[in-house]
PDB file of C-alpha atoms in Angstrom:
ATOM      1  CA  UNK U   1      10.987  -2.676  20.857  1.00  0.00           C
ATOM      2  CA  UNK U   2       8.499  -2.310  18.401  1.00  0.00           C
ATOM      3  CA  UNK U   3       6.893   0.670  20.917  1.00  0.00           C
ATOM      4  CA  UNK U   4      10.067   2.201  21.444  1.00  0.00           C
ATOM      5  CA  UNK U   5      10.974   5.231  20.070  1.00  0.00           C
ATOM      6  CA  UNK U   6      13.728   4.579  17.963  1.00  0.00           C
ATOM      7  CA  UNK U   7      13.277   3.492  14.886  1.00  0.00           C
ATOM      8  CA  UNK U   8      15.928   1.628  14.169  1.00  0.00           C
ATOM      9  CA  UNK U   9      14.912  -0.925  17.089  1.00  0.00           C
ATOM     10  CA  UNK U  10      11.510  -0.708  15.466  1.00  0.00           C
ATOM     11  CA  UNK U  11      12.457  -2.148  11.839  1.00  0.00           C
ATOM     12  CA  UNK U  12      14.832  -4.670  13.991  1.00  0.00           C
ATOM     13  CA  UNK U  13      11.713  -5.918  15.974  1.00  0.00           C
ATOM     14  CA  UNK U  14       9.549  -6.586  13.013  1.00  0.00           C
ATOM     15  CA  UNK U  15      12.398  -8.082  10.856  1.00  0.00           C
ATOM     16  CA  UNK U  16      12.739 -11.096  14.012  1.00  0.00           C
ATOM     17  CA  UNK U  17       9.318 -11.303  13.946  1.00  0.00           C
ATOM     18  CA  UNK U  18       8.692 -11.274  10.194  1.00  0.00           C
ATOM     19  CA  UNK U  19      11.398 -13.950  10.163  1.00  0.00           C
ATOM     20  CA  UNK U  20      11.422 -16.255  13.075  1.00  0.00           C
ATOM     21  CA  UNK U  21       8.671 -19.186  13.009  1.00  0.00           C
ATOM     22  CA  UNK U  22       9.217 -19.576  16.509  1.00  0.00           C
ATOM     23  CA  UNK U  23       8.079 -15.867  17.752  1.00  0.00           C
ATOM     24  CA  UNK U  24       5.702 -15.745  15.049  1.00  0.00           C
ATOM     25  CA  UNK U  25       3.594 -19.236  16.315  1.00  0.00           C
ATOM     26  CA  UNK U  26       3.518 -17.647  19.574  1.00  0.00           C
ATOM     27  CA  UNK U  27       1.819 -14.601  19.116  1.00  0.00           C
ATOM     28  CA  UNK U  28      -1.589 -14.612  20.700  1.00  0.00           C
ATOM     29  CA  UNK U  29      -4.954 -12.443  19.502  1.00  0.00           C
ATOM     30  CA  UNK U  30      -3.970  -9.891  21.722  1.00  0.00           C
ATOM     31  CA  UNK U  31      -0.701  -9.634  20.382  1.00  0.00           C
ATOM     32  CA  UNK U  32      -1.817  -9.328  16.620  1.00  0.00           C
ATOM     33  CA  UNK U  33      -4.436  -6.483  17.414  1.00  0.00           C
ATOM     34  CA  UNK U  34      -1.124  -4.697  19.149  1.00  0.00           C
ATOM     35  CA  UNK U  35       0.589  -5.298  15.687  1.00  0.00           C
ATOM     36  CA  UNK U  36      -2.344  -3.823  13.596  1.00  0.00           C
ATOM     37  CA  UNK U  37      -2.339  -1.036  15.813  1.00  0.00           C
ATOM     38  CA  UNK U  38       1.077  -0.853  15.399  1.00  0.00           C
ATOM     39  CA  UNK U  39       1.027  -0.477  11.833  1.00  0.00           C
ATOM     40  CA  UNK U  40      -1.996   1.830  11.781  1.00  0.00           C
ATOM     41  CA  UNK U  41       0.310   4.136  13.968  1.00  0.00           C
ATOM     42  CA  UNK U  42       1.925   7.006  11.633  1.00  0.00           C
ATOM     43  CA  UNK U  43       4.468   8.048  14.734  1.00  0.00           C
ATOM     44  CA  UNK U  44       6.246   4.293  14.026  1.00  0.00           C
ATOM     45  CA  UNK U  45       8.730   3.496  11.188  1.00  0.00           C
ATOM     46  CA  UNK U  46       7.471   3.258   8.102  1.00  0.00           C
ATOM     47  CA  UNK U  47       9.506   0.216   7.130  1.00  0.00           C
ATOM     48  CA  UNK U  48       8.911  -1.196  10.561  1.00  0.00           C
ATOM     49  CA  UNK U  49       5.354  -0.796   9.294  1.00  0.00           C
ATOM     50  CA  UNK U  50       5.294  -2.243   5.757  1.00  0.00           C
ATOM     51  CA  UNK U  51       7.485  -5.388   6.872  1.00  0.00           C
ATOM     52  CA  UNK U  52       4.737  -6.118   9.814  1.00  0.00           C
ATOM     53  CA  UNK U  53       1.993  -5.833   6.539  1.00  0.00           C
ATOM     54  CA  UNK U  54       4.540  -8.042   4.362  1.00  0.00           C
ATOM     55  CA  UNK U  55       4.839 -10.527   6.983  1.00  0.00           C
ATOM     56  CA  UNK U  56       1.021 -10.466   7.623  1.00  0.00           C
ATOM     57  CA  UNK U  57       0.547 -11.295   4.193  1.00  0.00           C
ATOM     58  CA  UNK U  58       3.273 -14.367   3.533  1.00  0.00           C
ATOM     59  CA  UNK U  59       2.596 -15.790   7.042  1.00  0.00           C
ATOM     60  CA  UNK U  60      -1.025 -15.299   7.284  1.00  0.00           C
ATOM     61  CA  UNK U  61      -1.589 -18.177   9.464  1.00  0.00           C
ATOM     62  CA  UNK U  62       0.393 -17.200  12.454  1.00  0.00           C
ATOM     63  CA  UNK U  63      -0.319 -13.466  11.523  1.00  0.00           C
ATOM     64  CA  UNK U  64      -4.158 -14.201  11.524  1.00  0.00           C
ATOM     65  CA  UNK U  65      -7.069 -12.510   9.616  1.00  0.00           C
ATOM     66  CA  UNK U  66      -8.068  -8.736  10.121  1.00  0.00           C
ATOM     67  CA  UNK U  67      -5.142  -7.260   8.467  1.00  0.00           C
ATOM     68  CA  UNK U  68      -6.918  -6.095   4.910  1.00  0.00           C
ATOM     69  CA  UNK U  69      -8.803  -3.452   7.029  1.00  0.00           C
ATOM     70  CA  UNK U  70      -5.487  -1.999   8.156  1.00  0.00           C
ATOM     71  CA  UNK U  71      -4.247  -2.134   4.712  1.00  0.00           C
ATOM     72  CA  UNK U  72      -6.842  -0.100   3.900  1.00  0.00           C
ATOM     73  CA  UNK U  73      -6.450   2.494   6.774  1.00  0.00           C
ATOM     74  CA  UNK U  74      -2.754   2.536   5.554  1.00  0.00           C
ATOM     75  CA  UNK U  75      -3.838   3.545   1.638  1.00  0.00           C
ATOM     76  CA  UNK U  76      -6.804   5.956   2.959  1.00  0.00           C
ATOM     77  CA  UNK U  77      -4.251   7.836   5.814  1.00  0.00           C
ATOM     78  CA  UNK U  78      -1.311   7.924   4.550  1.00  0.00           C
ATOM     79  CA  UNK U  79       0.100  11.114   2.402  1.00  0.00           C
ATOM     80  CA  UNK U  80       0.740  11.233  -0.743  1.00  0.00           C
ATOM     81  CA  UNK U  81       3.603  13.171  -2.235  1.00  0.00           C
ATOM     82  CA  UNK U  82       4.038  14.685  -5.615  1.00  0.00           C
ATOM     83  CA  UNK U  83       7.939  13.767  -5.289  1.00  0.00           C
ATOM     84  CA  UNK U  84       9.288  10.663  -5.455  1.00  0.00           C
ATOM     85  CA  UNK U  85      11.145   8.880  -2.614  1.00  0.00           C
ATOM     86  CA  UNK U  86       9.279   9.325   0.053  1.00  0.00           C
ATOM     87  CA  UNK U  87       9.547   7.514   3.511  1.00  0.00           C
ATOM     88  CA  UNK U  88       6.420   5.926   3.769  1.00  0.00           C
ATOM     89  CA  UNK U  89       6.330   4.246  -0.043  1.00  0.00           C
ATOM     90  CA  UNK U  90       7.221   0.789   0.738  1.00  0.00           C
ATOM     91  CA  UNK U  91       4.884   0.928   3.440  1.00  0.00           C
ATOM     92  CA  UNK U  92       1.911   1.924   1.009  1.00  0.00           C
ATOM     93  CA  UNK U  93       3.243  -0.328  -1.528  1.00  0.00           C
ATOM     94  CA  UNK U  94       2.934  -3.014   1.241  1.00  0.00           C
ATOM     95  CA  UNK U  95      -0.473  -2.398   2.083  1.00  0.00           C
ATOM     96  CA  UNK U  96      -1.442  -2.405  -2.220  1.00  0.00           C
ATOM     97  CA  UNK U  97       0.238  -6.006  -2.628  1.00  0.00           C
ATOM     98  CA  UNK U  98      -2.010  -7.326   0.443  1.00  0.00           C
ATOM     99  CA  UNK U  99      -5.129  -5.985  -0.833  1.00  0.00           C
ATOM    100  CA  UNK U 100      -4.805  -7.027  -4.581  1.00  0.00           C
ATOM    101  CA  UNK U 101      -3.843 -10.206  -3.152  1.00  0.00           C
ATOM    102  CA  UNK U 102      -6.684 -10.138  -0.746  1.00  0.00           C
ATOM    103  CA  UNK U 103      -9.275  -9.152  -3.749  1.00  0.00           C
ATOM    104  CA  UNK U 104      -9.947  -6.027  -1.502  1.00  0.00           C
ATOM    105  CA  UNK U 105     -12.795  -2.767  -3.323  1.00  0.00           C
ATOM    106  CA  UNK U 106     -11.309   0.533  -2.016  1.00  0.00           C
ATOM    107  CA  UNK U 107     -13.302   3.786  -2.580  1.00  0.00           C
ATOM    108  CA  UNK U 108     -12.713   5.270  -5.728  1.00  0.00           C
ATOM    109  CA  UNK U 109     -11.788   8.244  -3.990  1.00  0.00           C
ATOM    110  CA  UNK U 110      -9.128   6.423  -1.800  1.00  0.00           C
ATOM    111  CA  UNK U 111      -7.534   5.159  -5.250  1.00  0.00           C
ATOM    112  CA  UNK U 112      -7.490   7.874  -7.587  1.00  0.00           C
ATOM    113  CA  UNK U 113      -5.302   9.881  -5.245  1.00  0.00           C
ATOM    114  CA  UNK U 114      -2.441   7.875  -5.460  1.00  0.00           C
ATOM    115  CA  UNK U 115      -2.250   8.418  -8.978  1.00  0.00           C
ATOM    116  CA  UNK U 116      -0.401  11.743  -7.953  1.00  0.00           C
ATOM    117  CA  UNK U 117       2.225   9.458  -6.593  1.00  0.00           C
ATOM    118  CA  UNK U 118       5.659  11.156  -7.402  1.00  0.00           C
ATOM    119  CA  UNK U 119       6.229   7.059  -6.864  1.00  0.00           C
ATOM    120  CA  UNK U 120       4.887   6.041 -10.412  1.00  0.00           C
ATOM    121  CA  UNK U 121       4.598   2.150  -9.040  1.00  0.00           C
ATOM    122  CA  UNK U 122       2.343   3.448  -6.425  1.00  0.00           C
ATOM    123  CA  UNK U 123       0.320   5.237  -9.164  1.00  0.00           C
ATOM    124  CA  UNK U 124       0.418   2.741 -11.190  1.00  0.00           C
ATOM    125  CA  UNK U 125      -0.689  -0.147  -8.493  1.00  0.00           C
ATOM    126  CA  UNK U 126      -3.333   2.198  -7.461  1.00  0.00           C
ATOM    127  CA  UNK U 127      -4.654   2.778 -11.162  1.00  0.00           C
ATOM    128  CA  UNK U 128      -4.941  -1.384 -11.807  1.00  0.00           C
ATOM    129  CA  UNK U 129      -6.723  -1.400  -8.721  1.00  0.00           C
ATOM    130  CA  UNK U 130      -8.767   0.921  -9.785  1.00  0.00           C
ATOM    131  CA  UNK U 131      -9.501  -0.697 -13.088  1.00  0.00           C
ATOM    132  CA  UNK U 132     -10.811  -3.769 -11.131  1.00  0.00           C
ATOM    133  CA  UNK U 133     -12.856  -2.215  -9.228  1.00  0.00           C
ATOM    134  CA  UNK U 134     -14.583   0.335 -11.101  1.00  0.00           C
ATOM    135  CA  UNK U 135     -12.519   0.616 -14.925  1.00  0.00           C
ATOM    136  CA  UNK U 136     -14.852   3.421 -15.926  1.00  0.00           C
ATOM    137  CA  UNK U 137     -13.323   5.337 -12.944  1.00  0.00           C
ATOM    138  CA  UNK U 138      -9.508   4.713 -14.453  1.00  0.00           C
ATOM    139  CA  UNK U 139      -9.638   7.036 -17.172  1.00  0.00           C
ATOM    140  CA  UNK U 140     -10.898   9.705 -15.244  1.00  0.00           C
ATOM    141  CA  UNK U 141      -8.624   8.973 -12.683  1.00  0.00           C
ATOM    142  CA  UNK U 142      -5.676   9.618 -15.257  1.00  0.00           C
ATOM    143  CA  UNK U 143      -7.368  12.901 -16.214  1.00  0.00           C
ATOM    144  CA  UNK U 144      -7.674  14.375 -13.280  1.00  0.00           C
ATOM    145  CA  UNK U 145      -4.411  13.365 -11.791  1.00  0.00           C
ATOM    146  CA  UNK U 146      -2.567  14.595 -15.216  1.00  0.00           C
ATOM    147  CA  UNK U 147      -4.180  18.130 -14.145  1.00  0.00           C
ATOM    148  CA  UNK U 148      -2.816  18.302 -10.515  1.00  0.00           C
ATOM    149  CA  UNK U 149      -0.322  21.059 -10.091  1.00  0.00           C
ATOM    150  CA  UNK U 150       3.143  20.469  -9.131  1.00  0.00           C
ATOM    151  CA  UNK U 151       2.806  16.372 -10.152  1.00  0.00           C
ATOM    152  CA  UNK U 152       6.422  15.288 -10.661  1.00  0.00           C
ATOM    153  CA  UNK U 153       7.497  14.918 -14.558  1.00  0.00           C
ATOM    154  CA  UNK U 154       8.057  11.220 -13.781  1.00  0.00           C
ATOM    155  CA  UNK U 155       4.516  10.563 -12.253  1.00  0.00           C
ATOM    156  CA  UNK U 156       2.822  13.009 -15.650  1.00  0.00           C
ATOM    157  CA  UNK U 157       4.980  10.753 -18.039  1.00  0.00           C
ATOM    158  CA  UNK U 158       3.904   7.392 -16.519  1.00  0.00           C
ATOM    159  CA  UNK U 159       0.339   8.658 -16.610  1.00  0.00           C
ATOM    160  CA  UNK U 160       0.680   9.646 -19.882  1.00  0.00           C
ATOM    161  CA  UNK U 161       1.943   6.196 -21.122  1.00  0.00           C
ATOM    162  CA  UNK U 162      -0.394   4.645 -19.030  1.00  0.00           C
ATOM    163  CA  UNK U 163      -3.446   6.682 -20.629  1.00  0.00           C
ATOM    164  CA  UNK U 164      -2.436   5.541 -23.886  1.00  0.00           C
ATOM    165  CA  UNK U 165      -2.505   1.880 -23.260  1.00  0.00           C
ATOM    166  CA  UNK U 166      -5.807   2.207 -21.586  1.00  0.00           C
ATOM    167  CA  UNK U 167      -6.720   3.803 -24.492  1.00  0.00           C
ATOM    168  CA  UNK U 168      -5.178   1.660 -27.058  1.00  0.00           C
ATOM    169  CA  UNK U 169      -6.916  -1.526 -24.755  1.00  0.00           C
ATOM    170  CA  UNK U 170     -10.456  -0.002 -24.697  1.00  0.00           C
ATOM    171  CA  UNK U 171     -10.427   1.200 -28.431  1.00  0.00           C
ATOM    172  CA  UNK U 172      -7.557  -1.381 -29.796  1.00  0.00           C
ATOM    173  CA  UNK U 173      -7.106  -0.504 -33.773  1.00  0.00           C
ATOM    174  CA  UNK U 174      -8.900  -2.449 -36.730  1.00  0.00           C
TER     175      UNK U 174
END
């Protein structure tokens, strides 16, 4: 199901799996590499996607290890909007949770475009990140995205806000 081409029967396959201890103690190596490939894939759902990466994370011992480079793939491949509500939020959302909670370094460069987000919790995820692994980077990070045309008034108000706390953190008042 999860190679089918319907969506729908996509999401439905990686809900059972995500939720049934008995599939998910059964899958063999060969079977997770199919999954990471599956969620690597930008033709399946989105959601299918991001609850393969969710259950990867909360089940990590009958999900296995490998998945933080696919996480990674997912943040570095996938597009970023200006506008909010796009499909494939969740799934990048997904793939921030398991690296923060994997203590993954991304590329600077993979990071600080995501603070376009139109989704200002994807900016915002991808600015802490950021800020742990490289906080001088943050701050031009904020600049930069602040001066990308077409950024959605939500996504320039968060950054705004955001660029003020930084601020107020790095210089706090006397």
């Amino acid at each position: 199901l999860l190679d089918g081409d319907d969506p729908s029967l996509q999401v439905l396959a990686a809900a059972e799996l995500a939720s049934r201890s008995t599939l998910r103690s059964q899958l063999t190596r060969r079977e997770r590499r199919h999954l990471q490939a599956t969620v690597r894939d930008a033709r399946r759902s989105p959601v299918a996607r991001a609850q393969l990466l969710d259950a990867a994370q909360f089940h990590a011992a009958e999900f296995g290890s490998g998945w933080a480079p696919v996480a990674q793939a997912v943040v570095a491949e996938e597009p970023v909007s200006l506008q909010p509500g796009q499909p494939n939020e969740r799934l990048v959302w997904s793939a921030f949770q398991l690296l923060g909670a994997a203590d993954v370094r991304l590329r600077r460069a993979t990071l600080a475009r995501w603070a376009t987000s139109g989704n200002g919790a994807l900016a915002e995820q991808a600015l802490l990140l950021l800020r742990r692994n490289n906080p001088d980077a943050e701050a031009a990070a904020i600049a930069s995205a602040l001066a990308t045309p077409g950024l959605s008034p939500g996504t320039a108000e968060f950054l705004r806000d955001h660029q003020r706390r930084l601020l107020l953190n790095t210089n706090p008042p006397r």
